[in-house]
Every structure is written in structure tokens, then in C-alpha cells.
mmCIF file of C-alpha atoms and ligand atoms in Angstrom:
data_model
loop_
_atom_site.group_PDB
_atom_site.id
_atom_site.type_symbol
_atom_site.label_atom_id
_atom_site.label_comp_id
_atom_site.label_asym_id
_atom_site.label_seq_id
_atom_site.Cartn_x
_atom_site.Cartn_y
_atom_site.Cartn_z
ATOM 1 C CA UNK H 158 0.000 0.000 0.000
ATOM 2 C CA UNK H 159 1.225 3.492 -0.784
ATOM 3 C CA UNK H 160 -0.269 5.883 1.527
ATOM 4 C CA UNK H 161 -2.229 9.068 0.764
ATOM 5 C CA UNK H 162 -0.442 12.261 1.889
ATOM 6 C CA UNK H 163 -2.965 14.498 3.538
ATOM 7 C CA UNK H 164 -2.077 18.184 2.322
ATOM 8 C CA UNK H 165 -2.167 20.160 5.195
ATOM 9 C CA UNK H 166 -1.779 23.787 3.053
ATOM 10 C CA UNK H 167 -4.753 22.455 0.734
ATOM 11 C CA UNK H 168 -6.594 21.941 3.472
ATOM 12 C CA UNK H 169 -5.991 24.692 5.207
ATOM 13 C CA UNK H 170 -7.006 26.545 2.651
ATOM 14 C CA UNK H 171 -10.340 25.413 2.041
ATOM 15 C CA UNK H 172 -10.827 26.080 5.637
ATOM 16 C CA UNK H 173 -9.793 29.614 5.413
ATOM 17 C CA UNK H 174 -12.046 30.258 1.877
ATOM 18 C CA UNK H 175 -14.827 28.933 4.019
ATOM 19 C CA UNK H 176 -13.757 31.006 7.137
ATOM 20 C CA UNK H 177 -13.284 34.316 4.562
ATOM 21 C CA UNK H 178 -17.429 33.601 3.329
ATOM 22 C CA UNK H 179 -18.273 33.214 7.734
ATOM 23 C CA UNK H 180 -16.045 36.609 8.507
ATOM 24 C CA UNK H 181 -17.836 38.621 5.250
ATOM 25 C CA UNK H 182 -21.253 37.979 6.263
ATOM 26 C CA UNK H 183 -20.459 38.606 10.042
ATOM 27 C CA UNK H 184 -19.367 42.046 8.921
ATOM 28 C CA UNK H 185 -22.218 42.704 6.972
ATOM 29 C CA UNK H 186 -24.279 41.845 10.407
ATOM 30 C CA UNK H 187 -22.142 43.296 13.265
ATOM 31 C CA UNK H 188 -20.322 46.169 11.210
ATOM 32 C CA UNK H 189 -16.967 44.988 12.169
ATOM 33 C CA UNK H 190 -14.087 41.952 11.892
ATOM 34 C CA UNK H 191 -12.665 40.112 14.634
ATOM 35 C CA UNK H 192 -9.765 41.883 15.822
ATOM 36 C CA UNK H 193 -7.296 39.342 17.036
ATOM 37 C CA UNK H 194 -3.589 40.643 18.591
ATOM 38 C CA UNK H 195 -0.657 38.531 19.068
ATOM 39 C CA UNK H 196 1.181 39.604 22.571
ATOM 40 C CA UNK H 197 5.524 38.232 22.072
ATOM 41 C CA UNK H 198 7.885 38.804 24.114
ATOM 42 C CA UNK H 199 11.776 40.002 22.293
ATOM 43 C CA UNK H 200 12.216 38.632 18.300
ATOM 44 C CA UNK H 201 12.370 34.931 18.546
ATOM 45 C CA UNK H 202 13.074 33.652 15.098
ATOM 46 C CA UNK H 203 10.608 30.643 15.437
ATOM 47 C CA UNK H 204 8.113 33.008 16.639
ATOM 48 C CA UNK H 205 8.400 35.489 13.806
ATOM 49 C CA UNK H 206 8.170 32.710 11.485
ATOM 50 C CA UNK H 207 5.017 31.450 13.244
ATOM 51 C CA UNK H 208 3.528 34.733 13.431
ATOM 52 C CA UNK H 209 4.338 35.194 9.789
ATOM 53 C CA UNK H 210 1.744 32.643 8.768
ATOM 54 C CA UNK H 211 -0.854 33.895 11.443
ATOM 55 C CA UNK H 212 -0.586 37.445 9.248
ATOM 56 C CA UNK H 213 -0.526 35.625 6.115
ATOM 57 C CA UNK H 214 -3.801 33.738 7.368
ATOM 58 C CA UNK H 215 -5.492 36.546 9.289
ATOM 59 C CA UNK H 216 -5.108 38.873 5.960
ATOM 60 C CA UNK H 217 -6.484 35.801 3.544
ATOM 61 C CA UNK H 218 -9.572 35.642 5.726
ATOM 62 C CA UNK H 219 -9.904 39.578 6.461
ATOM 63 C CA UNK H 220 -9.576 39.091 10.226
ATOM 64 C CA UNK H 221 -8.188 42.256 11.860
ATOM 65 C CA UNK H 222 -4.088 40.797 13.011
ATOM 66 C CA UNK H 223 -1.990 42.130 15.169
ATOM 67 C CA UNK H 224 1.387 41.921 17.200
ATOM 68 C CA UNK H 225 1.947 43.501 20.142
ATOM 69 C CA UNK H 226 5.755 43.639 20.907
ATOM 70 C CA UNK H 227 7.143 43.456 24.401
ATOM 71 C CA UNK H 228 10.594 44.168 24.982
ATOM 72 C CA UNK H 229 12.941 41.407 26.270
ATOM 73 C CA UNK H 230 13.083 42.406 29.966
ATOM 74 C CA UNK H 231 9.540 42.645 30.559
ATOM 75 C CA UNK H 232 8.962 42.092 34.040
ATOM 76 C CA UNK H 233 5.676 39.596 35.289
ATOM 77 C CA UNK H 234 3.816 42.567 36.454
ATOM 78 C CA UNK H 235 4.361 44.968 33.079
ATOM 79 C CA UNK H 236 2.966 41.592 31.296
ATOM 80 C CA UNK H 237 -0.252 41.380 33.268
ATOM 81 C CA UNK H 238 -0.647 45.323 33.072
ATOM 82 C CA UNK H 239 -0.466 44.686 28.717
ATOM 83 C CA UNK H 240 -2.905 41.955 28.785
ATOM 84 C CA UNK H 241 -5.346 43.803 31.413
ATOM 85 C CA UNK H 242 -5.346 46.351 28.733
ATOM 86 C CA UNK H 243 -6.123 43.973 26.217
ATOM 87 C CA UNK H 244 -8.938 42.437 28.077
ATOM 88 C CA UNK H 245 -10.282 45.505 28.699
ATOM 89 C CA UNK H 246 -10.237 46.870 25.013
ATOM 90 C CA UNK H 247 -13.640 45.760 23.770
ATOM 91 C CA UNK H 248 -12.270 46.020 20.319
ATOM 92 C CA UNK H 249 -9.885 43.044 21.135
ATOM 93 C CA UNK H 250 -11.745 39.856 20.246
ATOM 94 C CA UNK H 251 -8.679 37.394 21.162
ATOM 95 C CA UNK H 252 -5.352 37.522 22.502
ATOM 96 C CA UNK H 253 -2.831 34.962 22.376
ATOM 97 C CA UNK H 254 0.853 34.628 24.034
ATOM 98 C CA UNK H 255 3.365 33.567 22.005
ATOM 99 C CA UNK H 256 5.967 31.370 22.893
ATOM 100 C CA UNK H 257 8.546 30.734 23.918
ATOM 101 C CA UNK H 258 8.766 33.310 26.473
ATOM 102 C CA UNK H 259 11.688 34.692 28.437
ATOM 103 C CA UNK H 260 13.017 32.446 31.514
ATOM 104 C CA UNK H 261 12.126 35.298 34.123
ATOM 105 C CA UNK H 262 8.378 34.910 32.739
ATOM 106 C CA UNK H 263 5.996 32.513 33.911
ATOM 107 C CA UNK H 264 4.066 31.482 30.761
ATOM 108 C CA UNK H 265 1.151 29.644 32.871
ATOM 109 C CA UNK H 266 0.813 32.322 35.145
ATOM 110 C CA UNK H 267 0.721 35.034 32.244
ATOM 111 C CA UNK H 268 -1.115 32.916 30.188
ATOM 112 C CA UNK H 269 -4.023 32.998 33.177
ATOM 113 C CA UNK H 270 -4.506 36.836 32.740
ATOM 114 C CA UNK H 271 -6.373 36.740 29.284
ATOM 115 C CA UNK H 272 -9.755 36.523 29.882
ATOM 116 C CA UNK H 273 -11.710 33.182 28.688
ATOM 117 C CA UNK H 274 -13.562 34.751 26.128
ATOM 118 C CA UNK H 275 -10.695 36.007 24.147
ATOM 119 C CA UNK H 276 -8.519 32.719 24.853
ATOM 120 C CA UNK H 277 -7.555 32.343 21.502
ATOM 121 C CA UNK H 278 -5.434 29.379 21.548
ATOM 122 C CA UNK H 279 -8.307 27.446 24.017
ATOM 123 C CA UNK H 280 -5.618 26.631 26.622
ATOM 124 C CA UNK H 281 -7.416 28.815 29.619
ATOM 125 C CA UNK H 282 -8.505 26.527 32.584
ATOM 126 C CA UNK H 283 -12.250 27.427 32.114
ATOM 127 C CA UNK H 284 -11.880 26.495 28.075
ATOM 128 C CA UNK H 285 -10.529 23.480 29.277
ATOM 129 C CA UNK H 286 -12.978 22.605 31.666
ATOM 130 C CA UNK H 287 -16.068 23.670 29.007
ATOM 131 C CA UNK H 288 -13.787 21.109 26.486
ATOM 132 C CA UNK H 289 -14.446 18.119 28.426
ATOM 133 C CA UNK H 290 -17.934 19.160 29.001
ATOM 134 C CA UNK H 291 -18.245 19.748 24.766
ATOM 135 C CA UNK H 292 -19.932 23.124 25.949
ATOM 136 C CA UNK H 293 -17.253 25.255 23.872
ATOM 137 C CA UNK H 294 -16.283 26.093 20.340
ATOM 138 C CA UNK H 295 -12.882 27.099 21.689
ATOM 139 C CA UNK H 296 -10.014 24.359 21.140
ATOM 140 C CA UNK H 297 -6.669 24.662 21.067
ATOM 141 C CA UNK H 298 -5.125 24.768 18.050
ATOM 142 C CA UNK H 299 -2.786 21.827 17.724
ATOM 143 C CA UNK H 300 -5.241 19.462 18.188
ATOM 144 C CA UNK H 301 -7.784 20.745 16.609
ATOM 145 C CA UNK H 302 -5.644 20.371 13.329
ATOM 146 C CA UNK H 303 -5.301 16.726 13.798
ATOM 147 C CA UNK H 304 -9.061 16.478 14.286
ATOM 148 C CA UNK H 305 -9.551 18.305 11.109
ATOM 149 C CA UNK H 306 -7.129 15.766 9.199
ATOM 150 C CA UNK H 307 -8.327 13.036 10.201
ATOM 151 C CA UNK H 308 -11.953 14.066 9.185
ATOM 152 C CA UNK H 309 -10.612 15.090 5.606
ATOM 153 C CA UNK H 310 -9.834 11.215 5.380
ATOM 154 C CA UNK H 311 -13.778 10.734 5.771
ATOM 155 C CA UNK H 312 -12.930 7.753 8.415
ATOM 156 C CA UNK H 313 -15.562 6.997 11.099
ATOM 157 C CA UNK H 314 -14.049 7.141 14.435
ATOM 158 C CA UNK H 315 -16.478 5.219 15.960
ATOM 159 C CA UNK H 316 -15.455 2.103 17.834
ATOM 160 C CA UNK H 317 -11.848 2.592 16.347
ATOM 161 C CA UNK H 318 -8.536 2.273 18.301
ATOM 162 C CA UNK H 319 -6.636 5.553 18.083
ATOM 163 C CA UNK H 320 -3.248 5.804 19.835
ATOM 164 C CA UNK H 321 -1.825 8.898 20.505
ATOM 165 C CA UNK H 322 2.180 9.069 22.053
ATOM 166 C CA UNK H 323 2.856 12.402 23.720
ATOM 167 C CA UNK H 324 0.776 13.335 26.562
ATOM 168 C CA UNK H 325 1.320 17.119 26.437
ATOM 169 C CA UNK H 326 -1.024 19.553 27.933
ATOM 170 C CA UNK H 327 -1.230 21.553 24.579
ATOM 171 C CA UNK H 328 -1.469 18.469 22.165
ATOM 172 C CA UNK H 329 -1.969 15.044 23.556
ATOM 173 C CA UNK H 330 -4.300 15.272 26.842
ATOM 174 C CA UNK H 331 -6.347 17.888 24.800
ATOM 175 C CA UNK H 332 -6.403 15.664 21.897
ATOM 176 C CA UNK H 333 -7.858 12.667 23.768
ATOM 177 C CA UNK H 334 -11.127 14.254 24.832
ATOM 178 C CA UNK H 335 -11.322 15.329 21.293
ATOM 179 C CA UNK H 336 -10.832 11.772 20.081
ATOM 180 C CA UNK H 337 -13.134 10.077 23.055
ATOM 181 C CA UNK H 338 -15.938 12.891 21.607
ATOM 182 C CA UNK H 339 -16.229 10.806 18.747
ATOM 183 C CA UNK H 340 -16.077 7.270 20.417
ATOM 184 C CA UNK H 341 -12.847 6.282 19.698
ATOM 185 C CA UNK H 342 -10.889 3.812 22.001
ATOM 186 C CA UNK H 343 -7.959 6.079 23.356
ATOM 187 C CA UNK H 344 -4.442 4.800 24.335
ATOM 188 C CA UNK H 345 -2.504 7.601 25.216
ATOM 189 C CA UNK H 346 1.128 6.814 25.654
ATOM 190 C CA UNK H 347 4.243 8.852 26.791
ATOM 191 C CA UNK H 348 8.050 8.223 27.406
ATOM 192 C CA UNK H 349 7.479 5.645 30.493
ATOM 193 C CA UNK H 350 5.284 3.897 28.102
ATOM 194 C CA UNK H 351 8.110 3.569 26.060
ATOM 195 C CA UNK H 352 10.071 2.710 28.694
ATOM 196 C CA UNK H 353 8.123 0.211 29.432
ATOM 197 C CA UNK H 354 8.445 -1.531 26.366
ATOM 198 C CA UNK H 355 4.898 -1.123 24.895
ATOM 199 C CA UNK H 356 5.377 1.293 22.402
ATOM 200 C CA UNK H 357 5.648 -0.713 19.645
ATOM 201 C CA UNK H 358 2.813 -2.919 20.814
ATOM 202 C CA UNK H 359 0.507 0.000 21.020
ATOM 203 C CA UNK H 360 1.214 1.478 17.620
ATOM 204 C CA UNK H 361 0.684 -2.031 15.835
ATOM 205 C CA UNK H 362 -2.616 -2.160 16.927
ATOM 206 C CA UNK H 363 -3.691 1.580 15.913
ATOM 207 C CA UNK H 364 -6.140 1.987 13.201
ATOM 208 C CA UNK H 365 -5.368 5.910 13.725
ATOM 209 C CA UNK H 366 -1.746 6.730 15.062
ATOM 210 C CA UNK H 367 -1.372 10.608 16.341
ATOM 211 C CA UNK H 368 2.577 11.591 17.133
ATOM 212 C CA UNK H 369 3.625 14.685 19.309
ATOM 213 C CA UNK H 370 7.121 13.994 20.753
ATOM 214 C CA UNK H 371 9.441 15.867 19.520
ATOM 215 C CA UNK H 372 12.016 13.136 18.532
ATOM 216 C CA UNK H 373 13.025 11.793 14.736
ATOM 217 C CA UNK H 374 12.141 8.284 13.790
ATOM 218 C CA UNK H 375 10.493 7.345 17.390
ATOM 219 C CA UNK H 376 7.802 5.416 15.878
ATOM 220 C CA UNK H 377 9.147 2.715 12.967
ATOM 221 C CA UNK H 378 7.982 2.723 9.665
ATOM 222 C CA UNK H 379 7.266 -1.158 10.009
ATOM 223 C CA UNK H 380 4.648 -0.401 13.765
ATOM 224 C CA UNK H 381 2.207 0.897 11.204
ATOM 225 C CA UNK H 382 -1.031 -1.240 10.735
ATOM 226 C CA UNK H 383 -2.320 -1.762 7.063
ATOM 227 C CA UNK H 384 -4.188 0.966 5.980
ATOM 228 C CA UNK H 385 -4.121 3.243 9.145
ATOM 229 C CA UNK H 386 -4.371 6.521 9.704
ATOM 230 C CA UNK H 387 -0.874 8.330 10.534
ATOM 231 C CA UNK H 388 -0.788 12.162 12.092
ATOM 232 C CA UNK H 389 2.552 13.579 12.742
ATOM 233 C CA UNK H 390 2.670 16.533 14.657
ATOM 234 C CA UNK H 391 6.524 16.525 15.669
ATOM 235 C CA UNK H 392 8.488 19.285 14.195
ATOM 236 C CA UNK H 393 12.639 18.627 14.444
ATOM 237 C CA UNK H 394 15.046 19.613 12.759
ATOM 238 C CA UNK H 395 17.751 16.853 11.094
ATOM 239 C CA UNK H 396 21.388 18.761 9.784
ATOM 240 C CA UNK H 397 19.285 21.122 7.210
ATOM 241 C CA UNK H 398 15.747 19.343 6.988
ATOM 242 C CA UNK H 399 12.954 19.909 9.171
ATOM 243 C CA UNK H 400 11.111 15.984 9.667
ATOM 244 C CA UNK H 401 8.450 14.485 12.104
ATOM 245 C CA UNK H 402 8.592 11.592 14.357
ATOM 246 C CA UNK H 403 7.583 9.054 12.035
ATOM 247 C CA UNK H 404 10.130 7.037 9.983
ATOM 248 C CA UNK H 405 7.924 8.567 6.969
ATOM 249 C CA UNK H 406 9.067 6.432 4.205
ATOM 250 C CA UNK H 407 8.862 3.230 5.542
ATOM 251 C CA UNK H 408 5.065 4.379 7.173
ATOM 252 C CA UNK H 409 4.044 5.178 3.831
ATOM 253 C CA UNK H 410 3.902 1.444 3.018
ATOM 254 C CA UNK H 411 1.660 0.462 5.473
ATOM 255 C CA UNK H 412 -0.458 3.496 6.352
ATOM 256 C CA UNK H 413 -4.210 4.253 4.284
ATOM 257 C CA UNK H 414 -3.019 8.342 4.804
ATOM 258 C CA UNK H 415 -0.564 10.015 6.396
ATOM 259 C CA UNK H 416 0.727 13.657 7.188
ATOM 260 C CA UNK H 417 3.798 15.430 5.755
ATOM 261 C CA UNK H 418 6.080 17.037 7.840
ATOM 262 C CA UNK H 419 6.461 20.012 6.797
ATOM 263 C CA UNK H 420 3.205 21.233 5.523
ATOM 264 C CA UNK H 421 1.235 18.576 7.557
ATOM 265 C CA UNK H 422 -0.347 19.676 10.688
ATOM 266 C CA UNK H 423 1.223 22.750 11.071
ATOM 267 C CA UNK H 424 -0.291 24.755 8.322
ATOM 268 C CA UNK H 425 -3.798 23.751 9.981
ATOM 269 C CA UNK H 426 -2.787 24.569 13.069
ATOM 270 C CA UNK H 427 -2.418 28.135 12.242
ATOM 271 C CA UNK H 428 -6.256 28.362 10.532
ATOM 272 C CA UNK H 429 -7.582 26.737 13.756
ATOM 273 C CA UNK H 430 -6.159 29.397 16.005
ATOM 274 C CA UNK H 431 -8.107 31.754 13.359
ATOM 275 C CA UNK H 432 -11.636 29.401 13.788
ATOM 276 C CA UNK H 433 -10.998 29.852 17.319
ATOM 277 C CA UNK H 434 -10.341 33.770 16.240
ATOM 278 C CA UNK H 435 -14.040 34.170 14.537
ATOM 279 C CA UNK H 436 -15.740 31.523 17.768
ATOM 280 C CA UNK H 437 -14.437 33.996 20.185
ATOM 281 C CA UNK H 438 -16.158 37.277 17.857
ATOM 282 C CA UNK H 439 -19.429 35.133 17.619
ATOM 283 C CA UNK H 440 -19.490 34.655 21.155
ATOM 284 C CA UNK H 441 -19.037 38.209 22.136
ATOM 285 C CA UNK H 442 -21.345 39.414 19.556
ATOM 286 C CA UNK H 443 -23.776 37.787 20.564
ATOM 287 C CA UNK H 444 -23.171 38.699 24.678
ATOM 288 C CA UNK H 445 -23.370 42.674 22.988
ATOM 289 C CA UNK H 446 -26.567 41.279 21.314
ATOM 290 C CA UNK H 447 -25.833 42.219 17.953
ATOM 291 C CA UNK H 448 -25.919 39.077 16.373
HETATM 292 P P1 NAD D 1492 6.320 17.944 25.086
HETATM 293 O O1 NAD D 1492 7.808 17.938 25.207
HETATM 294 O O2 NAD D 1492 5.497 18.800 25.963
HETATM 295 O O3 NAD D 1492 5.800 16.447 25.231
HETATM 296 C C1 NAD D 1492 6.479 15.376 24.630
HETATM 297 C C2 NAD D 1492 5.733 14.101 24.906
HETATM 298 O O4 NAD D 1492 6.442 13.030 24.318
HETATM 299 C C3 NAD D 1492 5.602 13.763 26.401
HETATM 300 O O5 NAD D 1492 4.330 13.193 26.620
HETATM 301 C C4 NAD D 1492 6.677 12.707 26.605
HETATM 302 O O6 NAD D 1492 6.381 11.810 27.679
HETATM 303 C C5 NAD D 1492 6.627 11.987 25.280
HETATM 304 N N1 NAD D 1492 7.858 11.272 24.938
HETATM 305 C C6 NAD D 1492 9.127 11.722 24.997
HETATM 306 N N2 NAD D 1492 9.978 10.758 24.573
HETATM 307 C C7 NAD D 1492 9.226 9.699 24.241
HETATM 308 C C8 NAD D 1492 9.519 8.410 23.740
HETATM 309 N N3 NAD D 1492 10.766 8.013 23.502
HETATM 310 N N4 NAD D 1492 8.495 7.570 23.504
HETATM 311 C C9 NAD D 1492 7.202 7.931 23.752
HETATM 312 N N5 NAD D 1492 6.866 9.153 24.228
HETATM 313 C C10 NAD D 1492 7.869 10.022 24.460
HETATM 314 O O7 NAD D 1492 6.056 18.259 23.538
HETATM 315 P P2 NAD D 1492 4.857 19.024 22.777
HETATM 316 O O8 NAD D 1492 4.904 20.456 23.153
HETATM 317 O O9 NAD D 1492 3.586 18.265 22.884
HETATM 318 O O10 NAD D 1492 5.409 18.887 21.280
HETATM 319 C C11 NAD D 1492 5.678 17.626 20.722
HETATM 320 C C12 NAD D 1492 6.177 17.824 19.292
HETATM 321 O O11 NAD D 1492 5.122 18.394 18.519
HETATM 322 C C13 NAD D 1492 7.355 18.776 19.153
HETATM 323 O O12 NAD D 1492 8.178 18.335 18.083
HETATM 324 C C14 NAD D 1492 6.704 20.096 18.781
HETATM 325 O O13 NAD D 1492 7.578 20.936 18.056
HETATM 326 C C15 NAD D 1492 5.571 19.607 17.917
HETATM 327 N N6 NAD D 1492 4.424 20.519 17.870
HETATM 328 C C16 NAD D 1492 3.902 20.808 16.644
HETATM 329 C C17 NAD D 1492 2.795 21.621 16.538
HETATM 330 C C18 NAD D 1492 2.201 21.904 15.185
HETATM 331 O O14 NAD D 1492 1.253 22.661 15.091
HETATM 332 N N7 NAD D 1492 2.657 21.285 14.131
HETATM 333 C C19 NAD D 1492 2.214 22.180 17.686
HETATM 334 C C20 NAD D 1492 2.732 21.845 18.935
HETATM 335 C C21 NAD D 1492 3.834 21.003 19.010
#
């Protein structure tokens, strides 16, 4: 078998055309666009490149983008002050930290200021919370992506056995609930898992297979089950080439569709944080009553 490789850019965007048609006919309703800002701390390189595509996005879709640019010895309290501000500005529809931050800043505890209706990135204890109850349109991002590639497959989750290895709080705990949502059979493994010696065990036995580790060629080519689903959401870099976690190649033999890395997950990701972007407008909108 020779796998199909899901195009993450293609895909994301469709989303965004379809996003573009939602933010035109909000502004023909409410008068305005969501406004969404972009709080970083310094000029990480990553970062810029990240926020690059959430411009690029943002401007496809005609959702109001912007960055707002701390300097690199922002102290806790000057951080709070900026997003009190931004809370406060009830032309902001979502904010968003961007990381990494500096050492002498606590992301969680920054990242606790923004107010839960303009958590962008869904990662705010309440969102959370309203996540596992399915009472919010709010997810964060990451997963979100992978939910949205695996539907483009048109595979039933129902009843199937979907193994995810990373346990993160941003991709792989999130991603579970997502997965259990739709009556899959979640096995969520991590490194002690793989200490364990069941790694490979669990991945043979995956109809769907979701990756966020962070390390090249930790899941074998030769785990994957014919005609599974493979979603690699690791981003590393090898000498000049940026590759997932999968041993790609060798996956692509066995696996029904599978994700590139680059241009995988990642483009989606960025679209999702806009979804979440346009949710977060709708929502507030509709507290001001005008939609
Ligand atoms: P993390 O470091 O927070 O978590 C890594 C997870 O991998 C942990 O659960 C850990 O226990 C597990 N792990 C480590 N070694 C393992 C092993 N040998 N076997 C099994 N499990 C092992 O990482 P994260 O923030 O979730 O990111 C994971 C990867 O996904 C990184 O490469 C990151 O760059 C990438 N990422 C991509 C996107 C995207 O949108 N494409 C978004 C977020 C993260």
C-alpha cells in the first residue's frame, strides 16, 4: 500500500475560503471583523516565522491581526498590566501569548490573565474545563488540526482504536477528549510507556496513530497497521531538513493516509487558532446582542 499524503496547506485553505465567506457575512451583520492581537515577548526567530503565517492567514480571511511587541526584559507585572489592557479593550476579540517566552516569565501564570472569552489558543482553565464538558467552540489549536485531518480522510471514528504518544497539555491530553468525543478507544502513551516496552505494541494495533514527541524516527515505519491513519505533529530539525517523528518512508507502506512534515499539521494549526479567532467574535457578539 502506498499511503495518501494528507495536504495540510490544501486543506488549510479550504478552511480559510470557508472562514473568509463566515467573517464577510459577520461584517455585513455586526459592522466589524474580529480583531485578534498577538502579545511576544523580544524577536524569537521561530516566533516570527510562526507569526508570519498567522498574518498571512489573518489577511487571507480579512480578520483584523496584530502583534503587540514586548521588549525582552519585561517584568511579570508589566505583562499582566499589557494583557489587562487587552482584556479591557472591547475592540480586542482574542489575545494569544506567544511562545517561547523569556526564563524570568511565567508562561502559565501570564497565560491565566487573558480573559476566557478572548482565549484564543483554548488553553485557559475554564476552556478546558467547558472542552471536556463539549460546551465550547474554543479548542486549542494543535489538536484541533489533527481532528480536522483526520476528518478530511472521511474515516468513522467510531469504535476505532486511536493511539496517541505524547501526553502534552497543549497536544496530547487535549487531543484525547477530542478523540473520546467521537467514540474512539484512546491509548494515550508517553516516554514511560516507552520505557516500558509497549510502544511498539501499542502502535501495531492503531487503526489511527497521532505523534507529538518531539524526537526523529520514534515510531518505525514497520509499527504501522495496514491501511491506518498516521498524524505527525513533531516538528525537528535533522542537519538542514525539518522531519516528524515518524520514519515517513517506511510508514508510507503500510499506512491508508498520512501527514507530511512540513506542511502537515502545522499549516492547519495556524487556521484553527483563526476558527478559534471568529468563535471567540461570535461569542461576544452575541453577549453585545448584535448578532
Ligand atoms: P512535550 O515535550 O510537551 O511532550 C512530549 C511528549 O512526548 C511527552 O508526553 C513525553 O512523555 C513523550 N515522549 C518523549 N519521549 C518519548 C519516547 N521516547 N516515547 C514515547 N513518548 C515520548 O512536547 P509538545 O509540546 O507536545 O510537542 C511535541 C512535538 O510536537 C514537538 O516536536 C513540537 O515541536 C511539535 N508541535 C507541533 C505543533 C504543530 O502545530 N505542528 C504544535 C505543537 C507542538
Amino acid at each position: 500500500m502506498s499511503a495518501k499524503i494528507l495536504n495540510g496547506k490544501l486543506l488549510a485553505q479550504n478552511l480559510e475560503n470557508a472562514l473568509k465567506k463566515e467573517v464577510a457575512s459577520l461584517k455585513k451583520e455586526t459592522g466589524c471583523v474580529p480583531h485578534l492581537v498577538n502579545v511576544m515577548v523580544g524577536d524569537h526567530h521561530g516566533a516570527c516565522a510562526y507569526a508570519k503565517s498567522q498574518k498571512k492567514a489573518a489577511e487571507h480571511i480579512s480578520i483584523q491581526y496584530e502583534l503587540e511587541a514586548l521588549q525582552e526584559d519585561v517584568t511579570q507585572e508589566h505583562f499582566r498590566q499589557c494583557i489587562k489592557r487587552l482584556n479591557d479593550d472591547e475592540s480586542v476579540n482574542g489575545i494569544m501569548i506567544h511562545k517561547p517566552v523569556p526564563q524570568h516569565i511565567e508562561y502559565h501564570a501570564v497565560a491565566k490573565y487573558v480573559d476566557t472569552d478572548k482565549d484564543l489558543e483554548g488553553i485557559n482553565v475554564t476552556n478546558i474545563g467547558k472542552m471536556l464538558l463539549g460546551e465550547t467552540r474554543i479548542i486549542p489549536c494543535t489538536p484541533a488540526s489533527v481532528m480536522e485531518h483526520i476528518k478530511s480522510t472521511g474515516i468513522d471514528l467510531y469504535g476505532k482504536e486511536a493511539v496517541i504518544v505524547g501526553h502534552s497539555v497543549i497536544v496530547g491530553k487535549p487531543l484525547s477528549l477530542l478523540l473520546l468525543e467521537q467514540f474512539a478507544t484512546v491509548t494515550v502513551c508517553h516516554i514511560a510507556t516507552s520505557e516500558a516496552g509497549q510502544l511498539e505494541a501499542h502502535v501495531r494495533r492503531a487503526d489511527i496513530v497521532v505523534v507529538a514527541v518531539g524526537k526523529p524516527s520514534v515510531i518505525k515505519g514497520d509499527w504501522i497497521k495496514k491501511g491506518a491513519v498516521v498524524i505527525d505533529v513533531g516538528i525537528n530539525q535533522v542537519n538542514d531538513k525539518i522531519v516528524g517523528d515518524v520514519e515517513f518512508e517506511a510508514a508510507c507502506k503500510n499506512a491508508a493516509f498520512i501527514t507530511p512534515v512540513p506542511g502537515g499539521v502545522g499549516p492547519v494549526t495556524v487556521t484553527m487558532l483563526m476558527r478559534n479567532g471568529v468563535e471567540a467574535f461570535k461569542a461576544q457578539m452575541r453577549k453585545k446582542g448584535k448578532l
